[in-house]
Amino acid sequence: MNTSKRKIKDAPKVGMVSLGCPKALVDSERIMTALRSEGYQFSNTHEGADIVIVNTCGFLDSAKEESLGAIGDALDENGRVIVTGCMGAEPDQITEKYPKVLAVTGPHQYEQVLEAVHDALPPVHDPFVDLVPEEGLKLTPRHYAYLKISEGCNNRCTFCIIPALRGDLASRPIHHVMYEAEKLVNAGVKELLVISQDTSAYGVDLKYAEYPWHNKKRKTKFYDLCEALGELGTWNRLHYVYPYPHVDDVIPLMAEGKILPYLDIPFQHGSPAVLKKMRRPGNQIKTAGRIQKWREICPDLTIRSTFIVGFPGETEEDFEMLLDWLDEAQIERAGCFKYEPVEGAQSNAIEGHVPEEVKEERWHRFMEKQQEISAAILQKKIGKTLPVIVDEIESDALVCRSQGDAPEIDGNVYCNVVEGIKEGDIINAKIVDADDYDLWGSVSNS
Ligand code: SF4
């Protein structure tokens, strides 16, 4: 069979109406180029298309009239219409007159137009001719992938310039995230690593908008996302979760095995005075008690965090409070950074910058304390049988990770090589040894 003929026959067809100035024309061309690269075909008639995009112009009243007329024609002759362009900046003008349009996006919003087309008319992947695999190009090994759920951040931590660089929180609607997650799973991904700047704030900016996925309405919200991911059968790992009160709600999903019993919470400090100077979100003062409650619900929970020592104004007393906090919370994994001024950060202006040698000394004391805690926790795992995922096969060892280990940042479980086991397999390992950060396991071939 001639594959290119088959593709043209099966490919979804888009009709394009481009109105207005040359800038709008270039926008239309970019939309068409992106759609063509995804395998869409174009139709010269509304009747021959599966969907019609109308790129509108709103410069003059006469141009608006023309745009509204073009939308009306497309609705009459096709019925499935997406509107973009200058008139999309005021969507009410369109939706009041034509409530049946599928989506309205503003000028230069290529991504949103493409997402609206994907929702209404998913692309058909053709493995014979498409240059890009359906799940996109990935830099990670085949069996795990990062799933970005939002961009930007609404917080204003004084040491951070991310909001200035990337703007306020902009969440991806839940069905778009799940569509990507499902494509990754179909391509063989076994572990999804959820990332963003502030994962537990997911959806606040969209007012938790609801969209259908797998015949059920889901909110663009942290809990609903965790619940939906739990239906994929993958290992789902949550990164950058701030301890807002609603984080408590997902702990039962961890106990049920739907989400990995793993929380990456960047606590940054244990002293209320330093946290205040950092302007950190979430009330961390009572967090140690909350961690204890989470562990009662989900005893296998692993908590990973990062901390900053030597923040401007940090006193010896503040630092000791941090060490006490570590003793009390007994978190499994902790990274520590010495504070460094970043150009443009508000923390540069805070009084009491800590001398480098004091930062260095505190960093060593922190690492020593955490090393002790980690070693004691890992010793208790000896004798247990844990599910582990195989990351790499070396000549003398399987390099694996337990549910408590994220790739690149946490430890490993090194196991004996067993014939037939492949990268990405999830196997059971009996833990036989431990050091400060890693485990050793024994795998049998049954
Ligand atoms: S929450 Fe994270 S990304 Fe947002 S301002 Fe604070 S450190 Fe930066």
CSV table of C-alpha atoms and ligand atoms in Angstrom, one decimal:
chain,number,residue,atom,x,y,z
A,1,MET,CA,0.0,0.0,0.0
A,2,ASN,CA,1.3,3.5,-0.8
A,3,THR,CA,1.7,5.1,2.6
A,4,SER,CA,1.5,8.7,1.4
A,5,LYS,CA,-1.8,8.1,-0.3
A,6,ARG,CA,-3.1,6.3,2.8
A,7,LYS,CA,-2.0,9.3,4.9
A,8,ILE,CA,-3.8,11.9,2.6
A,9,LYS,CA,-6.9,9.8,2.7
A,10,ASP,CA,-7.0,9.4,6.5
A,11,ALA,CA,-5.6,12.7,7.6
A,12,PRO,CA,-8.0,15.1,9.4
A,13,LYS,CA,-8.8,18.1,7.2
A,14,VAL,CA,-8.8,21.7,8.3
A,15,GLY,CA,-10.3,24.7,6.4
A,16,MET,CA,-8.6,28.1,6.9
A,17,VAL,CA,-10.2,31.5,6.4
A,18,SER,CA,-7.6,34.3,6.9
A,19,LEU,CA,-8.8,37.9,7.1
A,20,GLY,CA,-7.1,41.2,7.8
A,21,CYS,CA,-3.5,42.5,7.5
A,22,PRO,CA,-0.3,40.8,6.5
A,23,LYS,CA,0.6,40.2,10.2
A,24,ALA,CA,-2.6,38.1,10.5
A,25,LEU,CA,-1.7,36.3,7.2
A,26,VAL,CA,1.7,35.4,8.7
A,27,ASP,CA,-0.1,34.1,11.8
A,28,SER,CA,-2.3,31.9,9.6
A,29,GLU,CA,0.7,30.6,7.8
A,30,ARG,CA,2.4,29.7,11.1
A,31,ILE,CA,-0.8,27.9,12.3
A,32,MET,CA,-1.0,26.0,9.0
A,33,THR,CA,2.7,25.1,9.0
A,34,ALA,CA,2.4,23.7,12.6
A,35,LEU,CA,-0.7,21.8,11.7
A,36,ARG,CA,0.8,20.4,8.5
A,37,SER,CA,3.9,19.2,10.4
A,38,GLU,CA,1.5,17.3,12.6
A,39,GLY,CA,-0.1,15.5,9.6
A,40,TYR,CA,-3.2,17.6,9.1
A,41,GLN,CA,-4.4,18.3,5.5
A,42,PHE,CA,-6.2,21.4,4.3
A,43,SER,CA,-9.5,21.8,2.4
A,44,ASN,CA,-10.4,24.6,0.0
A,45,THR,CA,-14.0,24.3,0.9
A,46,HIS,CA,-15.9,24.4,4.2
A,47,GLU,CA,-17.9,21.3,3.2
A,48,GLY,CA,-14.7,19.3,2.6
A,49,ALA,CA,-13.1,20.1,6.0
A,50,ASP,CA,-13.6,18.4,9.3
A,51,ILE,CA,-13.1,21.7,11.1
A,52,VAL,CA,-12.7,25.4,10.1
A,53,ILE,CA,-10.4,28.0,11.6
A,54,VAL,CA,-11.4,31.6,11.1
A,55,ASN,CA,-8.5,34.1,11.7
A,56,THR,CA,-10.4,37.3,12.3
A,57,CYS,CA,-9.6,41.0,11.9
A,58,GLY,CA,-11.0,43.6,14.3
A,59,PHE,CA,-9.3,46.7,13.2
A,60,LEU,CA,-12.3,48.6,11.9
A,61,ASP,CA,-16.1,48.1,12.4
A,62,SER,CA,-16.3,47.0,8.8
A,63,ALA,CA,-13.5,44.4,9.4
A,64,LYS,CA,-15.4,43.1,12.4
A,65,GLU,CA,-18.6,42.8,10.4
A,66,GLU,CA,-16.7,40.9,7.7
A,67,SER,CA,-15.1,38.6,10.4
A,68,LEU,CA,-18.5,37.9,12.0
A,69,GLY,CA,-19.9,37.1,8.5
A,70,ALA,CA,-17.1,34.7,7.8
A,71,ILE,CA,-17.7,32.9,11.1
A,72,GLY,CA,-21.4,32.7,10.3
A,73,ASP,CA,-20.7,31.2,6.9
A,74,ALA,CA,-18.3,28.6,8.3
A,75,LEU,CA,-20.9,27.6,10.9
A,76,ASP,CA,-23.6,27.3,8.3
A,77,GLU,CA,-21.5,25.3,5.9
A,78,ASN,CA,-19.4,23.2,8.3
A,79,GLY,CA,-20.6,23.6,11.9
A,80,ARG,CA,-17.3,23.1,13.6
A,81,VAL,CA,-15.5,26.4,13.9
A,82,ILE,CA,-12.5,27.7,15.9
A,83,VAL,CA,-12.0,31.5,15.9
A,84,THR,CA,-8.7,33.2,16.4
A,85,GLY,CA,-7.0,36.5,15.6
A,86,CYS,CA,-7.7,40.1,16.7
A,87,MET,CA,-11.4,39.7,17.4
A,88,GLY,CA,-10.5,36.8,19.7
A,89,ALA,CA,-9.1,39.4,22.2
A,90,GLU,CA,-12.7,40.2,23.0
A,91,PRO,CA,-14.3,36.7,22.9
A,92,ASP,CA,-17.7,37.9,24.1
A,93,GLN,CA,-18.4,39.7,20.9
A,94,ILE,CA,-18.1,36.3,19.1
A,95,THR,CA,-19.7,33.9,21.6
A,96,GLU,CA,-22.7,36.2,22.2
A,97,LYS,CA,-23.6,36.0,18.5
A,98,TYR,CA,-22.3,32.5,17.8
A,99,PRO,CA,-22.4,30.4,21.0
A,100,LYS,CA,-21.7,27.2,19.0
A,101,VAL,CA,-18.1,28.1,18.1
A,102,LEU,CA,-15.8,25.5,19.6
A,103,ALA,CA,-13.1,27.8,20.9
A,104,VAL,CA,-12.0,31.4,20.7
A,105,THR,CA,-8.3,32.4,21.0
A,106,GLY,CA,-6.6,35.8,20.8
A,107,PRO,CA,-4.0,37.1,18.3
A,108,HIS,CA,-0.6,35.4,18.2
A,109,GLN,CA,-1.9,32.5,20.5
A,110,TYR,CA,-0.5,29.7,18.3
A,111,GLU,CA,-0.3,27.2,21.1
A,112,GLN,CA,-3.9,27.7,22.1
A,113,VAL,CA,-5.2,27.5,18.5
A,114,LEU,CA,-3.2,24.2,18.1
A,115,GLU,CA,-4.5,22.9,21.4
A,116,ALA,CA,-8.1,23.8,20.4
A,117,VAL,CA,-7.6,21.9,17.1
A,118,HIS,CA,-6.1,18.9,18.9
A,119,ASP,CA,-9.1,18.8,21.2
A,120,ALA,CA,-11.7,19.0,18.5
A,121,LEU,CA,-9.9,17.0,15.9
A,122,PRO,CA,-6.9,14.9,17.3
A,123,PRO,CA,-4.0,14.4,14.9
A,124,VAL,CA,-3.6,11.0,13.4
A,125,HIS,CA,-0.1,9.8,13.9
A,126,ASP,CA,1.4,7.8,11.0
A,127,PRO,CA,4.5,5.9,12.1
A,128,PHE,CA,5.4,5.3,8.4
A,129,VAL,CA,5.8,8.9,7.4
A,130,ASP,CA,5.9,11.1,10.6
A,131,LEU,CA,9.4,12.3,11.5
A,132,VAL,CA,8.4,12.9,15.1
A,133,PRO,CA,7.0,10.1,17.3
A,134,GLU,CA,3.5,10.6,18.6
A,135,GLU,CA,4.7,11.3,22.2
A,136,GLY,CA,7.2,13.9,20.9
A,137,LEU,CA,11.0,13.9,21.2
A,138,LYS,CA,12.3,13.1,24.7
A,139,LEU,CA,15.8,13.5,26.3
A,140,THR,CA,14.9,11.1,29.1
A,141,PRO,CA,15.2,7.3,28.8
A,142,ARG,CA,12.2,5.6,27.2
A,143,HIS,CA,10.7,4.4,30.5
A,144,TYR,CA,10.3,7.7,32.4
A,145,ALA,CA,9.2,11.2,31.3
A,146,TYR,CA,8.7,14.6,32.8
A,147,LEU,CA,5.1,16.0,32.6
A,148,LYS,CA,5.0,19.8,32.8
A,149,ILE,CA,1.6,20.9,34.1
A,150,SER,CA,2.1,24.7,34.3
A,151,GLU,CA,4.6,27.5,33.7
A,152,GLY,CA,5.4,30.5,35.9
A,153,CYS,CA,4.5,31.1,39.5
A,154,ASN,CA,2.2,33.4,41.6
A,155,ASN,CA,4.6,33.4,44.6
A,156,ARG,CA,7.2,36.0,45.2
A,157,CYS,CA,10.0,34.3,47.2
A,158,THR,CA,12.6,36.9,47.8
A,159,PHE,CA,15.5,34.8,46.5
A,160,CYS,CA,13.9,33.8,43.2
A,161,ILE,CA,13.6,35.6,39.9
A,162,ILE,CA,11.5,32.9,38.1
A,163,PRO,CA,8.2,35.0,38.3
A,164,ALA,CA,10.1,37.9,36.7
A,165,LEU,CA,11.5,35.7,34.0
A,166,ARG,CA,8.4,33.4,33.3
A,167,GLY,CA,5.5,35.4,34.6
A,168,ASP,CA,2.6,34.4,36.8
A,169,LEU,CA,1.2,30.8,37.0
A,170,ALA,CA,-0.2,29.6,33.7
A,171,SER,CA,-1.7,26.1,34.1
A,172,ARG,CA,-2.3,23.7,31.2
A,173,PRO,CA,-5.9,22.6,31.1
A,174,ILE,CA,-6.2,19.1,32.7
A,175,HIS,CA,-7.4,17.3,29.5
A,176,HIS,CA,-4.3,18.6,27.6
A,177,VAL,CA,-2.0,17.3,30.4
A,178,MET,CA,-3.8,13.9,30.4
A,179,TYR,CA,-3.7,13.7,26.6
A,180,GLU,CA,0.1,14.1,26.7
A,181,ALA,CA,0.4,11.7,29.7
A,182,GLU,CA,-1.6,9.0,27.8
A,183,LYS,CA,0.6,9.4,24.7
A,184,LEU,CA,3.7,8.9,26.8
A,185,VAL,CA,2.2,5.8,28.4
A,186,ASN,CA,1.3,4.4,24.9
A,187,ALA,CA,4.9,4.9,23.9
A,188,GLY,CA,6.1,2.8,26.8
A,189,VAL,CA,6.7,5.3,29.6
A,190,LYS,CA,6.3,3.6,33.0
A,191,GLU,CA,7.0,6.6,35.3
A,192,LEU,CA,5.6,10.1,35.0
A,193,LEU,CA,7.4,12.9,36.9
A,194,VAL,CA,5.0,15.8,37.4
A,195,ILE,CA,6.9,19.2,37.3
A,196,SER,CA,6.0,22.9,37.5
A,197,GLN,CA,7.2,25.7,39.7
A,198,ASP,CA,4.3,25.2,42.2
A,199,THR,CA,2.5,21.9,41.6
A,200,SER,CA,0.0,22.2,44.3
A,201,ALA,CA,-1.2,25.5,43.0
A,202,TYR,CA,-2.1,23.8,39.7
A,203,GLY,CA,-5.3,25.3,38.1
A,204,VAL,CA,-5.7,28.3,40.4
A,205,ASP,CA,-5.2,30.7,37.5
A,206,LEU,CA,-7.9,28.8,35.4
A,207,LYS,CA,-10.3,28.9,38.3
A,208,TYR,CA,-10.1,25.1,38.3
A,209,ALA,CA,-11.9,24.9,34.9
A,210,GLU,CA,-13.6,21.6,34.2
A,211,TYR,CA,-13.0,19.5,31.1
A,212,PRO,CA,-13.9,15.9,30.2
A,213,TRP,CA,-11.3,13.2,30.1
A,214,HIS,CA,-12.3,9.5,29.8
A,215,ASN,CA,-16.0,10.3,30.0
A,216,LYS,CA,-15.7,12.1,33.3
A,217,LYS,CA,-15.6,15.8,34.1
A,218,ARG,CA,-12.3,16.7,35.8
A,219,LYS,CA,-11.3,20.0,37.3
A,220,THR,CA,-7.9,21.6,36.4
A,221,LYS,CA,-6.9,21.0,40.0
A,222,PHE,CA,-4.1,19.3,41.9
A,223,TYR,CA,-6.4,16.5,43.4
A,224,ASP,CA,-8.2,15.8,40.1
A,225,LEU,CA,-4.9,15.6,38.3
A,226,CYS,CA,-3.5,13.1,40.8
A,227,GLU,CA,-6.7,11.1,40.6
A,228,ALA,CA,-6.7,11.0,36.7
A,229,LEU,CA,-3.0,10.1,36.7
A,230,GLY,CA,-3.8,7.3,39.1
A,231,GLU,CA,-6.0,5.7,36.4
A,232,LEU,CA,-3.0,5.3,34.0
A,233,GLY,CA,-1.3,2.5,35.9
A,234,THR,CA,2.0,4.3,35.9
A,235,TRP,CA,4.4,5.4,38.7
A,236,ASN,CA,3.4,9.0,39.2
A,237,ARG,CA,5.8,11.2,41.1
A,238,LEU,CA,5.0,14.7,42.4
A,239,HIS,CA,7.7,17.3,42.4
A,240,TYR,CA,7.7,20.9,43.8
A,241,VAL,CA,4.7,20.5,46.0
A,242,TYR,CA,4.2,23.4,48.4
A,243,PRO,CA,2.5,22.3,51.7
A,244,TYR,CA,-0.8,24.1,51.2
A,245,PRO,CA,-3.6,22.5,53.3
A,246,HIS,CA,-5.1,20.6,50.3
A,247,VAL,CA,-2.0,18.6,49.9
A,248,ASP,CA,-3.4,16.4,52.7
A,249,ASP,CA,-6.1,15.2,50.4
A,250,VAL,CA,-3.7,13.4,48.0
A,251,ILE,CA,-2.0,11.3,50.8
A,252,PRO,CA,-4.8,8.7,50.7
A,253,LEU,CA,-4.2,8.4,46.9
A,254,MET,CA,-0.6,7.5,47.8
A,255,ALA,CA,-1.7,5.0,50.4
A,256,GLU,CA,-4.0,3.4,47.7
A,257,GLY,CA,-1.0,3.1,45.2
A,258,LYS,CA,-2.4,5.6,42.7
A,259,ILE,CA,0.3,8.1,43.2
A,260,LEU,CA,3.8,7.2,44.3
A,261,PRO,CA,4.3,7.7,48.1
A,262,TYR,CA,6.8,10.4,47.4
A,263,LEU,CA,6.5,14.1,47.9
A,264,ASP,CA,9.1,16.6,46.8
A,265,ILE,CA,8.5,19.7,48.9
A,266,PRO,CA,11.0,22.5,48.8
A,267,PHE,CA,10.9,23.5,52.5
A,268,GLN,CA,14.0,25.8,52.2
A,269,HIS,CA,14.2,26.3,56.0
A,270,GLY,CA,12.9,25.4,59.4
A,271,SER,CA,13.1,28.8,61.1
A,272,PRO,CA,9.9,31.0,60.9
A,273,ALA,CA,12.0,34.2,60.9
A,274,VAL,CA,14.1,33.0,57.9
A,275,LEU,CA,11.0,31.7,56.1
A,276,LYS,CA,9.4,35.1,56.6
A,277,LYS,CA,12.4,36.8,55.1
A,278,MET,CA,12.2,34.3,52.2
A,279,ARG,CA,8.5,35.1,51.8
A,280,ARG,CA,7.8,31.4,51.3
A,281,PRO,CA,4.3,30.2,50.5
A,282,GLY,CA,2.4,27.7,52.8
A,283,ASN,CA,2.5,27.6,56.5
A,284,GLN,CA,5.6,25.6,57.3
A,285,ILE,CA,5.6,26.2,61.0
A,286,LYS,CA,3.4,23.2,61.7
A,287,THR,CA,4.7,21.1,58.9
A,288,ALA,CA,6.6,18.6,61.1
A,289,GLY,CA,3.4,17.6,62.8
A,290,ARG,CA,1.6,17.3,59.4
A,291,ILE,CA,4.4,15.0,58.1
A,292,GLN,CA,3.7,12.7,61.1
A,293,LYS,CA,0.0,12.6,60.2
A,294,TRP,CA,0.8,11.9,56.5
A,295,ARG,CA,2.9,9.0,57.6
A,296,GLU,CA,0.1,7.6,59.7
A,297,ILE,CA,-2.0,7.5,56.6
A,298,CYS,CA,0.8,6.4,54.2
A,299,PRO,CA,3.7,4.7,56.2
A,300,ASP,CA,5.8,4.3,53.1
A,301,LEU,CA,5.9,8.0,52.3
A,302,THR,CA,9.3,9.4,51.3
A,303,ILE,CA,9.8,13.1,51.6
A,304,ARG,CA,12.4,14.9,49.6
A,305,SER,CA,13.3,18.5,50.1
A,306,THR,CA,15.8,21.3,49.4
A,307,PHE,CA,17.1,23.9,51.9
A,308,ILE,CA,19.1,27.0,51.7
A,309,VAL,CA,21.7,27.8,54.4
A,310,GLY,CA,23.3,31.2,55.0
A,311,PHE,CA,20.2,33.2,53.8
A,312,PRO,CA,20.7,36.9,54.6
A,313,GLY,CA,19.8,37.5,58.3
A,314,GLU,CA,20.1,33.7,59.2
A,315,THR,CA,21.5,33.6,62.8
A,316,GLU,CA,23.2,30.7,64.5
A,317,GLU,CA,19.9,30.2,66.4
A,318,ASP,CA,17.9,30.1,63.2
A,319,PHE,CA,20.3,27.5,61.8
A,320,GLU,CA,20.1,25.4,64.9
A,321,MET,CA,16.3,25.5,64.5
A,322,LEU,CA,16.8,24.1,61.1
A,323,LEU,CA,18.9,21.2,62.4
A,324,ASP,CA,16.2,20.6,65.1
A,325,TRP,CA,13.6,20.6,62.4
A,326,LEU,CA,15.5,17.9,60.5
A,327,ASP,CA,15.7,15.8,63.6
A,328,GLU,CA,12.0,16.1,64.2
A,329,ALA,CA,10.7,15.7,60.6
A,330,GLN,CA,13.1,12.8,59.7
A,331,ILE,CA,12.7,13.4,56.0
A,332,GLU,CA,14.4,10.8,53.9
A,333,ARG,CA,16.1,13.0,51.2
A,334,ALA,CA,17.4,16.5,51.5
A,335,GLY,CA,19.6,18.7,49.3
A,336,CYS,CA,21.2,21.8,50.7
A,337,PHE,CA,22.5,24.9,48.9
A,338,LYS,CA,24.6,27.8,50.2
A,339,TYR,CA,22.7,31.0,49.6
A,340,GLU,CA,24.0,33.0,46.6
A,341,PRO,CA,22.8,36.4,45.6
A,342,VAL,CA,21.1,36.4,42.2
A,343,GLU,CA,20.9,39.6,40.1
A,344,GLY,CA,17.4,41.1,40.4
A,345,ALA,CA,16.4,39.1,43.5
A,346,GLN,CA,14.8,41.1,46.4
A,347,SER,CA,16.9,39.1,49.0
A,348,ASN,CA,20.0,41.0,47.9
A,349,ALA,CA,18.7,44.0,49.8
A,350,ILE,CA,18.0,42.1,53.1
A,351,GLU,CA,20.4,43.0,55.8
A,352,GLY,CA,22.9,40.6,57.5
A,353,HIS,CA,24.6,38.8,54.6
A,354,VAL,CA,26.3,35.7,56.0
A,355,PRO,CA,30.1,35.4,55.5
A,356,GLU,CA,31.1,32.6,53.1
A,357,GLU,CA,33.0,30.7,55.7
A,358,VAL,CA,29.9,30.6,58.0
A,359,LYS,CA,27.8,29.4,55.1
A,360,GLU,CA,30.4,26.7,54.4
A,361,GLU,CA,30.5,25.6,58.0
A,362,ARG,CA,26.7,25.5,58.2
A,363,TRP,CA,26.4,23.5,55.0
A,364,HIS,CA,28.8,20.8,56.3
A,365,ARG,CA,26.8,20.6,59.6
A,366,PHE,CA,23.6,20.3,57.7
A,367,MET,CA,24.9,17.6,55.4
A,368,GLU,CA,26.3,15.6,58.3
A,369,LYS,CA,23.0,15.7,60.1
A,370,GLN,CA,21.1,14.7,57.0
A,371,GLN,CA,23.6,11.9,56.2
A,372,GLU,CA,23.0,10.4,59.7
A,373,ILE,CA,19.2,10.6,59.3
A,374,SER,CA,19.3,9.1,55.8
A,375,ALA,CA,21.6,6.2,56.8
A,376,ALA,CA,19.4,5.3,59.8
A,377,ILE,CA,16.3,5.3,57.6
A,378,LEU,CA,17.9,3.2,54.9
A,379,GLN,CA,19.2,0.6,57.5
A,380,LYS,CA,15.6,0.0,58.4
A,381,LYS,CA,14.9,-1.1,54.8
A,382,ILE,CA,17.2,-4.1,55.0
A,383,GLY,CA,15.2,-7.3,54.8
A,384,LYS,CA,12.2,-5.7,53.1
A,385,THR,CA,11.2,-6.5,49.5
A,386,LEU,CA,10.6,-3.4,47.5
A,387,PRO,CA,9.4,-2.7,43.9
A,388,VAL,CA,12.2,-1.1,41.9
A,389,ILE,CA,12.4,0.2,38.4
A,390,VAL,CA,15.4,-0.7,36.2
A,391,ASP,CA,17.1,2.4,34.9
A,392,GLU,CA,20.3,0.9,33.4
A,393,ILE,CA,21.8,-2.5,33.0
A,394,GLU,CA,25.6,-2.6,33.6
A,395,SER,CA,27.8,-5.7,33.2
A,396,ASP,CA,27.8,-6.4,36.9
A,397,ALA,CA,24.7,-4.7,38.2
A,398,LEU,CA,21.1,-3.6,37.5
A,399,VAL,CA,21.0,0.1,38.4
A,400,CYS,CA,17.4,0.6,39.8
A,401,ARG,CA,15.4,3.0,41.8
A,402,SER,CA,12.8,2.4,44.5
A,403,GLN,CA,9.5,4.3,44.7
A,404,GLY,CA,11.4,6.7,47.1
A,405,ASP,CA,14.0,7.6,44.6
A,406,ALA,CA,13.5,10.2,41.8
A,407,PRO,CA,15.9,9.9,38.9
A,408,GLU,CA,19.0,12.0,39.0
A,409,ILE,CA,18.4,13.6,42.4
A,410,ASP,CA,17.9,10.6,44.9
A,411,GLY,CA,19.7,7.3,45.5
A,412,ASN,CA,19.8,4.0,43.7
A,413,VAL,CA,19.1,0.4,44.4
A,414,TYR,CA,21.9,-1.8,42.9
A,415,CYS,CA,20.8,-5.3,42.2
A,416,ASN,CA,22.4,-8.5,40.7
A,417,VAL,CA,22.0,-9.0,36.9
A,418,VAL,CA,19.3,-11.4,36.0
A,419,GLU,CA,18.8,-12.6,32.4
A,420,GLY,CA,15.6,-11.4,30.8
A,421,ILE,CA,15.2,-8.3,32.8
A,422,LYS,CA,15.1,-5.1,30.6
A,423,GLU,CA,15.5,-1.4,31.2
A,424,GLY,CA,12.2,0.0,32.4
A,425,ASP,CA,11.0,-3.3,34.0
A,426,ILE,CA,9.5,-3.0,37.5
A,427,ILE,CA,10.8,-5.9,39.6
A,428,ASN,CA,10.9,-6.8,43.2
A,429,ALA,CA,14.2,-6.6,45.1
A,430,LYS,CA,15.0,-7.9,48.5
A,431,ILE,CA,17.1,-5.3,50.2
A,432,VAL,CA,20.3,-6.8,51.6
A,433,ASP,CA,22.5,-3.8,52.3
A,434,ALA,CA,22.5,0.0,52.7
A,435,ASP,CA,24.9,2.9,53.0
A,436,ASP,CA,24.2,6.5,53.6
A,437,TYR,CA,22.2,7.2,50.4
A,438,ASP,CA,21.9,3.9,48.4
A,439,LEU,CA,20.6,0.4,48.8
A,440,TRP,CA,21.6,-3.0,47.5
A,441,GLY,CA,19.1,-5.6,46.6
A,442,SER,CA,18.8,-9.2,45.5
A,443,VAL,CA,16.7,-10.2,42.6
A,444,SER,CA,15.7,-13.7,41.7
A,445,ASN,CA,14.6,-14.8,38.2
A,446,SER,CA,11.3,-16.2,39.2
B,1,SF4,S1,7.5,29.3,44.7
B,1,SF4,FE1,9.4,28.6,43.6
B,1,SF4,S2,9.3,29.5,41.6
B,1,SF4,FE2,7.7,30.6,42.9
B,1,SF4,S3,8.8,32.4,43.6
B,1,SF4,FE3,9.1,30.8,45.2
B,1,SF4,S4,11.0,29.7,44.6
B,1,SF4,FE4,10.4,31.0,42.8
